[in-house]
PDB file of C-alpha atoms in Angstrom:
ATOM      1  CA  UNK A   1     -16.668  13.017  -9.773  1.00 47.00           C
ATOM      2  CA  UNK A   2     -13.969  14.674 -11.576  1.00 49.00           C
ATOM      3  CA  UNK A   3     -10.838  12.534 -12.603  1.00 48.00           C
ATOM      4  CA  UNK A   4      -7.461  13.729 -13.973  1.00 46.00           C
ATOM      5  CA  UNK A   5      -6.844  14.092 -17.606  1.00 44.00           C
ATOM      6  CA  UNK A   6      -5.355  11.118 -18.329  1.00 46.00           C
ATOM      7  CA  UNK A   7      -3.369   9.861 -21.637  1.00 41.00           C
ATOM      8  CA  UNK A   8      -4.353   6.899 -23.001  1.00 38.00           C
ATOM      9  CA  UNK A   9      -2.363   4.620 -25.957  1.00 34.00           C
ATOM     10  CA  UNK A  10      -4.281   3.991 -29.334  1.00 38.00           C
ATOM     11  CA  UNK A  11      -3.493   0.671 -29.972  1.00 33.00           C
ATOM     12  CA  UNK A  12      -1.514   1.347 -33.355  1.00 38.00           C
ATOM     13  CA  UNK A  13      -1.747  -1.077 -36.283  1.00 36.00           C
ATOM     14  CA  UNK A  14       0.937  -3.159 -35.299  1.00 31.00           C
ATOM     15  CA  UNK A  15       2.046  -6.617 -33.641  1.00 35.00           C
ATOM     16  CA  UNK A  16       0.045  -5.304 -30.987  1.00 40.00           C
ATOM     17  CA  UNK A  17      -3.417  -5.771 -32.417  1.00 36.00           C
ATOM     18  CA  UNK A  18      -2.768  -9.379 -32.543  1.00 36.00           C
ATOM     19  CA  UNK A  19      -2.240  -9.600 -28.573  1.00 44.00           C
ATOM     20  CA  UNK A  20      -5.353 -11.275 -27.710  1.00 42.00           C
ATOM     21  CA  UNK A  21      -7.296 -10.075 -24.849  1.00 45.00           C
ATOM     22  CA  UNK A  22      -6.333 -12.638 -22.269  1.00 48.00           C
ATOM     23  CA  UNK A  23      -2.454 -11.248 -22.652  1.00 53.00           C
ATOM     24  CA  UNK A  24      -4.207  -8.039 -21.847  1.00 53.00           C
ATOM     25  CA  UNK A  25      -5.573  -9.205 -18.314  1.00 51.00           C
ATOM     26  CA  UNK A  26      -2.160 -10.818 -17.799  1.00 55.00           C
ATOM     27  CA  UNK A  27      -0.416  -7.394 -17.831  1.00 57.00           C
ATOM     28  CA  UNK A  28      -2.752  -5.921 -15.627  1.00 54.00           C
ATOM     29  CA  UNK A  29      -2.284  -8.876 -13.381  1.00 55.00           C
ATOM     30  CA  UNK A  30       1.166  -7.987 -13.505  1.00 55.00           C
ATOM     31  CA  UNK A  31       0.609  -4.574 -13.224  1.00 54.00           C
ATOM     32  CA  UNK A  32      -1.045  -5.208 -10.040  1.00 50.00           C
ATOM     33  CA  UNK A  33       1.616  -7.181  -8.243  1.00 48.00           C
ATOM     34  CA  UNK A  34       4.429  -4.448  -9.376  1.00 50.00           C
ATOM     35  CA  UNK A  35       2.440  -1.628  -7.983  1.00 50.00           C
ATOM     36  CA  UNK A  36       1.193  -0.033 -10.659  1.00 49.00           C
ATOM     37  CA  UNK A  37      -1.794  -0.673 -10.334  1.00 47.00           C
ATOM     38  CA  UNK A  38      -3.706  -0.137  -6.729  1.00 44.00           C
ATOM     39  CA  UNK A  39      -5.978  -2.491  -6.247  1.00 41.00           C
ATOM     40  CA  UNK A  40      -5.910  -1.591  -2.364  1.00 39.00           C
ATOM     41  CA  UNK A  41      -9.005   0.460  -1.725  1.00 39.00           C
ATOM     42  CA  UNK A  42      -7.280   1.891   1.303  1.00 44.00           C
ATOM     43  CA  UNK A  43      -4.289   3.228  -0.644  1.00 40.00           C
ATOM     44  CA  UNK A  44      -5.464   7.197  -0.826  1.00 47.00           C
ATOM     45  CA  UNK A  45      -3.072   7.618  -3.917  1.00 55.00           C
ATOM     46  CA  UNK A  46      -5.721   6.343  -6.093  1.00 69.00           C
ATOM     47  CA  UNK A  47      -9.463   8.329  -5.752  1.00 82.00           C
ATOM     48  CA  UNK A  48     -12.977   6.276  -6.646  1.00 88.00           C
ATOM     49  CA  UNK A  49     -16.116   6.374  -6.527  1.00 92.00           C
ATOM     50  CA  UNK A  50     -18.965   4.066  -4.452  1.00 93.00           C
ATOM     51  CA  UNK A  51     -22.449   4.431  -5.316  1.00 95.00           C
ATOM     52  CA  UNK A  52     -25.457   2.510  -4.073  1.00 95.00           C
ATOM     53  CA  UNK A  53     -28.849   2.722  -4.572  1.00 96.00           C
ATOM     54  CA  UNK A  54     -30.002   2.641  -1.065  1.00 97.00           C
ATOM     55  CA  UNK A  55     -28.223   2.395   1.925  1.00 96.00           C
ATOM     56  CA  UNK A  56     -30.119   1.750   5.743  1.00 97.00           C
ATOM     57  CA  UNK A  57     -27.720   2.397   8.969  1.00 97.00           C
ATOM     58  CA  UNK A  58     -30.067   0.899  11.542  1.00 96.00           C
ATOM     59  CA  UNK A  59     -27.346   2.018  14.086  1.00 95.00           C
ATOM     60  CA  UNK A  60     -27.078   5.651  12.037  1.00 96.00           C
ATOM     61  CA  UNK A  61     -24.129   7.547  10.936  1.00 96.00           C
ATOM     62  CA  UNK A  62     -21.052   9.363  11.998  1.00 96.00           C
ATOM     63  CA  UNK A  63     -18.699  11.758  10.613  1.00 95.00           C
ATOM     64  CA  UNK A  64     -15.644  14.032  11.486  1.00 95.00           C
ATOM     65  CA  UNK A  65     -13.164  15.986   9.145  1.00 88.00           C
ATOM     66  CA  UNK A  66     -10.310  14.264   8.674  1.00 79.00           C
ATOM     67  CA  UNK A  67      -6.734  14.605   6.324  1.00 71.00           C
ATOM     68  CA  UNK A  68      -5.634  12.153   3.991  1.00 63.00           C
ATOM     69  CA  UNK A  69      -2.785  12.100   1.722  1.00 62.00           C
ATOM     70  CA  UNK A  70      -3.704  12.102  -1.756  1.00 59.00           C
ATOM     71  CA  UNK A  71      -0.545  13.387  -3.153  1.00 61.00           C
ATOM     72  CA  UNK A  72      -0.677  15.737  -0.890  1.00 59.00           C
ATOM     73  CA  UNK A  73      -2.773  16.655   2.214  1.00 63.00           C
ATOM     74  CA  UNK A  74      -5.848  17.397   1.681  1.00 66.00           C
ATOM     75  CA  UNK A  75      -9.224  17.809   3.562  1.00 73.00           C
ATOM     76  CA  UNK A  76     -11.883  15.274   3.794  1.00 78.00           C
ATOM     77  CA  UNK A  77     -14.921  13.903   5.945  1.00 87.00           C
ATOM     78  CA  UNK A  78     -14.395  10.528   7.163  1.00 91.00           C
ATOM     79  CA  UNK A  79     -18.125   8.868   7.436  1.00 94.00           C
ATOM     80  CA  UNK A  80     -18.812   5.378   9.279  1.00 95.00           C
ATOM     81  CA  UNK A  81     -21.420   3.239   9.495  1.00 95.00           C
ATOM     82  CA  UNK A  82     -21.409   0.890  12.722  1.00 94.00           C
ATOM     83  CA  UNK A  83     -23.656  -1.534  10.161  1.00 94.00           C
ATOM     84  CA  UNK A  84     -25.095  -1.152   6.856  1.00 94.00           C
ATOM     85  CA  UNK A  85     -27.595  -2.607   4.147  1.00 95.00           C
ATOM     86  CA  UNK A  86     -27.068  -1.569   0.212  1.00 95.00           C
ATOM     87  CA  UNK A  87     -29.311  -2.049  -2.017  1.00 96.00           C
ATOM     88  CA  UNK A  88     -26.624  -2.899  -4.757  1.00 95.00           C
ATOM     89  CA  UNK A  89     -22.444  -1.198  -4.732  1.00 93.00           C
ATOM     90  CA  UNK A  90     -20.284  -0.033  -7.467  1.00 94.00           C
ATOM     91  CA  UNK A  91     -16.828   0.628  -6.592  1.00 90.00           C
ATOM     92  CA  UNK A  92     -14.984   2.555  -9.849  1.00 91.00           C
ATOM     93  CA  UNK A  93     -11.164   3.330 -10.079  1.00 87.00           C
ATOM     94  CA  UNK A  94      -9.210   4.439 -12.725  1.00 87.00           C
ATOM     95  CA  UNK A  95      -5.458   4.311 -13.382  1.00 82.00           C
ATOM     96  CA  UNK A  96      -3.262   5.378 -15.681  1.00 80.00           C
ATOM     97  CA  UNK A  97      -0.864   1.859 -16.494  1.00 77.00           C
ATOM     98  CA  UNK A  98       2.965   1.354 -17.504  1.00 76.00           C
ATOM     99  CA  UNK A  99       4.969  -1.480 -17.599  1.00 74.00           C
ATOM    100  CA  UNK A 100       8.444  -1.970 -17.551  1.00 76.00           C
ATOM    101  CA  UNK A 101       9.255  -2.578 -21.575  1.00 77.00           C
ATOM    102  CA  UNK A 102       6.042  -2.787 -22.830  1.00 76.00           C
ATOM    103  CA  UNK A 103       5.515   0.690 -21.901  1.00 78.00           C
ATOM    104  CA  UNK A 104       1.997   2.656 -21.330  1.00 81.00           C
ATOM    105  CA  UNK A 105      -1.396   0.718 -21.869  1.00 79.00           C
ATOM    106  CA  UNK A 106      -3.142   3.617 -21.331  1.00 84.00           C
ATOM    107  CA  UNK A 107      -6.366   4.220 -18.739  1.00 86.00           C
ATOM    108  CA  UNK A 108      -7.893   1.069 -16.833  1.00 85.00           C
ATOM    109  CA  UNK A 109     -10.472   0.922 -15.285  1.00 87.00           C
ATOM    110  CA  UNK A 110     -11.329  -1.728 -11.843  1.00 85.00           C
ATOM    111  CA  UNK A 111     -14.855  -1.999 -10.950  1.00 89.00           C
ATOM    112  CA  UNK A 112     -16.105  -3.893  -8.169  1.00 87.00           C
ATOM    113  CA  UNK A 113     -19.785  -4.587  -8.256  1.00 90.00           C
ATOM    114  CA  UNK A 114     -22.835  -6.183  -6.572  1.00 91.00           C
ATOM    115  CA  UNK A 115     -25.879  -5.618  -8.209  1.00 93.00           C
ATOM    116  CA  UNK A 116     -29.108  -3.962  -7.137  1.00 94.00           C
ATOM    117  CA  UNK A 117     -31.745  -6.285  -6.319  1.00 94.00           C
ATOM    118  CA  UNK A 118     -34.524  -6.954  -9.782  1.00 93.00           C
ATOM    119  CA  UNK A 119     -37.150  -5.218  -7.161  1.00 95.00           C
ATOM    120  CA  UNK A 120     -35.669  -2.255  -5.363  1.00 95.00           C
ATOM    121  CA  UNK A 121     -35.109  -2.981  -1.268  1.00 96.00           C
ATOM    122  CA  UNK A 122     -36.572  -1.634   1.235  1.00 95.00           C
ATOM    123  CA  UNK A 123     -34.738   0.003   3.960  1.00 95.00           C
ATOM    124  CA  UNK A 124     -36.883  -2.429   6.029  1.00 96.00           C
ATOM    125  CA  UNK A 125     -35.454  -5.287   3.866  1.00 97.00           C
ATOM    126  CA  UNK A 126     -31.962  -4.153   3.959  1.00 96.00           C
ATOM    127  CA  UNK A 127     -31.905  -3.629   7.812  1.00 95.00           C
ATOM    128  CA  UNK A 128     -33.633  -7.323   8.162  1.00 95.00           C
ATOM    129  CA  UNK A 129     -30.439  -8.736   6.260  1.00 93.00           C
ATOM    130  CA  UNK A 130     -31.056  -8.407   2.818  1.00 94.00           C
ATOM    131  CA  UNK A 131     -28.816  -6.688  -0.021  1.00 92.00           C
ATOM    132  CA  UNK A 132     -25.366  -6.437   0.626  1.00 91.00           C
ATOM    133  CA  UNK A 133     -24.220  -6.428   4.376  1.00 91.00           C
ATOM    134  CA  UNK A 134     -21.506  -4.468   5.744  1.00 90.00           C
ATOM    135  CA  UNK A 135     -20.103  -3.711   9.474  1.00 90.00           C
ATOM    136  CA  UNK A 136     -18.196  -0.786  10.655  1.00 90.00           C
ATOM    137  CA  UNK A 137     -17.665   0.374   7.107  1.00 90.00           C
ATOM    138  CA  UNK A 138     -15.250   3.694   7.114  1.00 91.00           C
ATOM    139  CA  UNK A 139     -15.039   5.974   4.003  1.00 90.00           C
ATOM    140  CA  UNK A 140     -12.330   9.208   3.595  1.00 87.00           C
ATOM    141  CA  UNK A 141     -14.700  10.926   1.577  1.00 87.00           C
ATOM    142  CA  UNK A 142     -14.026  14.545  -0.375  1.00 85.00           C
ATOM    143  CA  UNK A 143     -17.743  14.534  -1.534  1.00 88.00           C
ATOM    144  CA  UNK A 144     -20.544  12.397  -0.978  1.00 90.00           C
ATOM    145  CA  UNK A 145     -23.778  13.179  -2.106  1.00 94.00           C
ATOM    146  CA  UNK A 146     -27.599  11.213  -1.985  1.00 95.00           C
ATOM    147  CA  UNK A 147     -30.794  12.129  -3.649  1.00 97.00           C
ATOM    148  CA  UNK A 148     -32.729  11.842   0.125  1.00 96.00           C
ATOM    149  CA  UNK A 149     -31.416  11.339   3.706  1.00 95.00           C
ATOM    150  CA  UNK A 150     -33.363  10.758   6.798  1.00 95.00           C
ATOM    151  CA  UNK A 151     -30.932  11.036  10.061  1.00 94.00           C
ATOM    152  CA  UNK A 152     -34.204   9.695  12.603  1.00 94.00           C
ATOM    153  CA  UNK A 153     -33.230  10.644  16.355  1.00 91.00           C
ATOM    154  CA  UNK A 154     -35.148  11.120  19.742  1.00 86.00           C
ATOM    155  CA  UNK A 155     -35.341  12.853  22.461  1.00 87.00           C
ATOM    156  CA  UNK A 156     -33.256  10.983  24.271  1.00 88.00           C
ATOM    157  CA  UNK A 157     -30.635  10.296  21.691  1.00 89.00           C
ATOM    158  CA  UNK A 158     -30.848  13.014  19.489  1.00 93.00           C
ATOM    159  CA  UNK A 159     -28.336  13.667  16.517  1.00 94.00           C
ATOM    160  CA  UNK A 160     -26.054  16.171  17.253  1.00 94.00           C
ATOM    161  CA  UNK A 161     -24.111  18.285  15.093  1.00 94.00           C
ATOM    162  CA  UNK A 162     -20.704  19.370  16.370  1.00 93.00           C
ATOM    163  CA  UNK A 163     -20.348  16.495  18.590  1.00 94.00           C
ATOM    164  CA  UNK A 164     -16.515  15.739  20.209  1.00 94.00           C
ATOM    165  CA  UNK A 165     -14.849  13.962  16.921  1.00 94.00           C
ATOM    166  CA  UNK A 166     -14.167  11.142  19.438  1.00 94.00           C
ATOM    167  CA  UNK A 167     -17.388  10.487  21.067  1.00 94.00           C
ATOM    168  CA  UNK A 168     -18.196   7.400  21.993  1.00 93.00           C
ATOM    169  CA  UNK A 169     -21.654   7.671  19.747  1.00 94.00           C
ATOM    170  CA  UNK A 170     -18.709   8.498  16.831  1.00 95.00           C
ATOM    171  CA  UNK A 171     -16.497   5.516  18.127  1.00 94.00           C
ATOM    172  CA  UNK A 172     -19.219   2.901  17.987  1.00 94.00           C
ATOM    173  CA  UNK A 173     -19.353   3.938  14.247  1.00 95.00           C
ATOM    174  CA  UNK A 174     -16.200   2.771  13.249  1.00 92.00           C
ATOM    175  CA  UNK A 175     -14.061   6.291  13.482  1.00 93.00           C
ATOM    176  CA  UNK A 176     -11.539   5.475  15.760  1.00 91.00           C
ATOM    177  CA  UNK A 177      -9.076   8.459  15.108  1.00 88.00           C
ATOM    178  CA  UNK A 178     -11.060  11.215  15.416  1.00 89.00           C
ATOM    179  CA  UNK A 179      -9.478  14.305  17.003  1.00 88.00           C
ATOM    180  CA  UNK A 180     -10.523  15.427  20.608  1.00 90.00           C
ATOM    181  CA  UNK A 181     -12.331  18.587  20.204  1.00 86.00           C
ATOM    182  CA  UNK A 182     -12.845  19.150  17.060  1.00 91.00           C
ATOM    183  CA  UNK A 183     -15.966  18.632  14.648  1.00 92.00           C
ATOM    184  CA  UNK A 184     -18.281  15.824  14.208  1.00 94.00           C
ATOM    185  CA  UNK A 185     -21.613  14.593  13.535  1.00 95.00           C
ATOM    186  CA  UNK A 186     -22.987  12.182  15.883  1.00 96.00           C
ATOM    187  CA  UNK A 187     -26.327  10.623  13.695  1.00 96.00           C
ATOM    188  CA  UNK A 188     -26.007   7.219  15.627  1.00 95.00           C
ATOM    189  CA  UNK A 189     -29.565   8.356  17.776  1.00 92.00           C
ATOM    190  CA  UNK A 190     -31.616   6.226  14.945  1.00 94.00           C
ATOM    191  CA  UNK A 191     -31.826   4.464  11.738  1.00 96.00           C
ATOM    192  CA  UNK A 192     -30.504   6.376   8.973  1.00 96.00           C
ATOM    193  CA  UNK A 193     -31.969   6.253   5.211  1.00 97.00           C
ATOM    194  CA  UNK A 194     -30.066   7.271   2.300  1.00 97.00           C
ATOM    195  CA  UNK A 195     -31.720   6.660  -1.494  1.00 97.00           C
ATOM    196  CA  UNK A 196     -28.661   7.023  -4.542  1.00 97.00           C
ATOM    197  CA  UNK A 197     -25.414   7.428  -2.123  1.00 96.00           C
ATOM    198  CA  UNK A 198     -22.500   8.452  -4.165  1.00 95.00           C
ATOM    199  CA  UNK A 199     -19.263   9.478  -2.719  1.00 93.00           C
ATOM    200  CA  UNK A 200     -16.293  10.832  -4.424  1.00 91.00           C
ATOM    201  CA  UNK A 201     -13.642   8.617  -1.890  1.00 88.00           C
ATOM    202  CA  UNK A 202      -9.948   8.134  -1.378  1.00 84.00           C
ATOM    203  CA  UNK A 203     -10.110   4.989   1.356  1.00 82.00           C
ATOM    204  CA  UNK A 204     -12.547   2.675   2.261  1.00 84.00           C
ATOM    205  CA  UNK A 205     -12.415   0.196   5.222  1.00 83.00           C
ATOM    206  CA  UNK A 206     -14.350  -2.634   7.022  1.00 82.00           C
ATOM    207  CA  UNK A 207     -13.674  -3.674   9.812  1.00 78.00           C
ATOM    208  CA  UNK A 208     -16.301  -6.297  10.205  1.00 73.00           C
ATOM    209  CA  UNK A 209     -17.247  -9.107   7.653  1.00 76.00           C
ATOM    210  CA  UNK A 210     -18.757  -7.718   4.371  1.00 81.00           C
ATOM    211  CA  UNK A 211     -21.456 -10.370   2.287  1.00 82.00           C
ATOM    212  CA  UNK A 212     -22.015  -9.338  -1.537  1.00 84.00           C
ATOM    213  CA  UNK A 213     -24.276 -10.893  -3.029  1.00 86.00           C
ATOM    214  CA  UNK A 214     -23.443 -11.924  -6.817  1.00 87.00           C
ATOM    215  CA  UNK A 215     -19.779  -9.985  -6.816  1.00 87.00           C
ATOM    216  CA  UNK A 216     -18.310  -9.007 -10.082  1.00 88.00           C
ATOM    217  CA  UNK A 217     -14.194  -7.618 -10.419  1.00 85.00           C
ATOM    218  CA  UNK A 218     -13.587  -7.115 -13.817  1.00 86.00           C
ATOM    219  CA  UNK A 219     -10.805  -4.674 -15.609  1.00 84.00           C
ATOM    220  CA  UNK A 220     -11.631  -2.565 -18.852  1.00 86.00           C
ATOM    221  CA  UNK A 221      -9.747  -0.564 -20.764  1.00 86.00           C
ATOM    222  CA  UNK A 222     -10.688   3.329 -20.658  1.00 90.00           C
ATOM    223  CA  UNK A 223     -13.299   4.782 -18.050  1.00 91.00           C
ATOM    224  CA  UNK A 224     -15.884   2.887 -18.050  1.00 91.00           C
ATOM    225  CA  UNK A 225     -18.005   2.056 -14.713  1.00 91.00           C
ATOM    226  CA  UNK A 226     -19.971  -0.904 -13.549  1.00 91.00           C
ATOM    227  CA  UNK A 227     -22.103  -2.224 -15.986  1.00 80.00           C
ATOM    228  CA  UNK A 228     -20.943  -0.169 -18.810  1.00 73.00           C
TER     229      UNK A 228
END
């Protein structure tokens, strides 16, 4: 994913270097509740990135093109999942800070994390309710990417690209708004597989109750991601 050059404030040798880190925290808290900070996932001001290690859609996939405004419009592919296993998320934003006063603290970063499981999940696993469980999960997506993807299908229900953007097999997905007559991919004939999902997102939704197992939120200064 490629982020905006962003400045970020040395901390000079100064009063400031005696600021423990807890006062730190406390101005991001504040941060937050001004505004300048998004910590809504759903505000499409503010782009990040999800990546899991394996993802199984026993009710498959849907997607349509969709706008979003992300200082300015701009093109993207909305992409639901009716109900989904992970194998482990990492949500990573960055944001450029100021504060009234205090001025600029330079780049933050807010990561939202559940770990991948010690032994890597099956898709089997995941679909039996293991991992990290999601329902009608929604992203506005300008790029999303996995090492594999199996979309399985039938005969009778086979995937179909250029389906109506508001099918009903695109509905059940989670995409509500999708425009009649335009583009979409209706994958929601069979289970679908995806190993290393990563998607370059501007809004994420769930409509449905979400389980993480072992959640993490923590704030660091600079870009760093989960785990770093």
């Amino acid at each position: 994913m490629q982020h905006e050059t962003r400045g970020v404030t040395r901390w000079r040798r100064s009063a400031f270097l005696a600021v423990p880190a807890t006062a730190a925290i406390a101005a991001m808290a504040t941060a937050m509740v001004q505004g300048a900070l998004a910590a809504n996932l759903s505000l499409t001001s503010v782009p990040f990135t999800l990546s899991s290690k394996t993802v199984a859609a026993p009710q498959g996939i849907g997607a349509v093109m969709h706008t979003i405004d992300a200082g300015g419009a701009k093109g993207a592919a909305e992409v639901g999942i009716a109900k989904a296993g992970l194998d482990g998320i990492c949500v990573h934003a960055t944001q450029s800070v100021n504060l009234p006063v205090i001025g600029s603290l330079g780049t933050w970063s807010l990561n939202i994390s559940s770990p991948a499981a010690a032994t890597p999940l099956t898709s089997d696993q995941l679909v039996a309710g293991a991992g990290l469980q999601a329902n009608k999960l929604v992203l506005d997506a300008q790029a999303l990417k996995a090492a594999t993807a199996t979309l399985n299908a039938s005969d009778t229900t086979p995937n179909v690209i250029g389906a109506a953007a508001d099918g009903s097999g695109i509905k059940g997905t989670g995409i509500n708004d999708g425009t009649p007559g335009q583009f979409g991919l209706d994958a929601t004939g069979g289970r679908t597989d995806i190993k290393n999902l990563n998607a370059d997102a501007n809004g994420a939704t769930i409509a449905g109750a979400i389980t993480l197992p072992d959640l993490a939120i923590g704030i660091a200064q600079g870009d760093k991601t989960c785990g770093a």
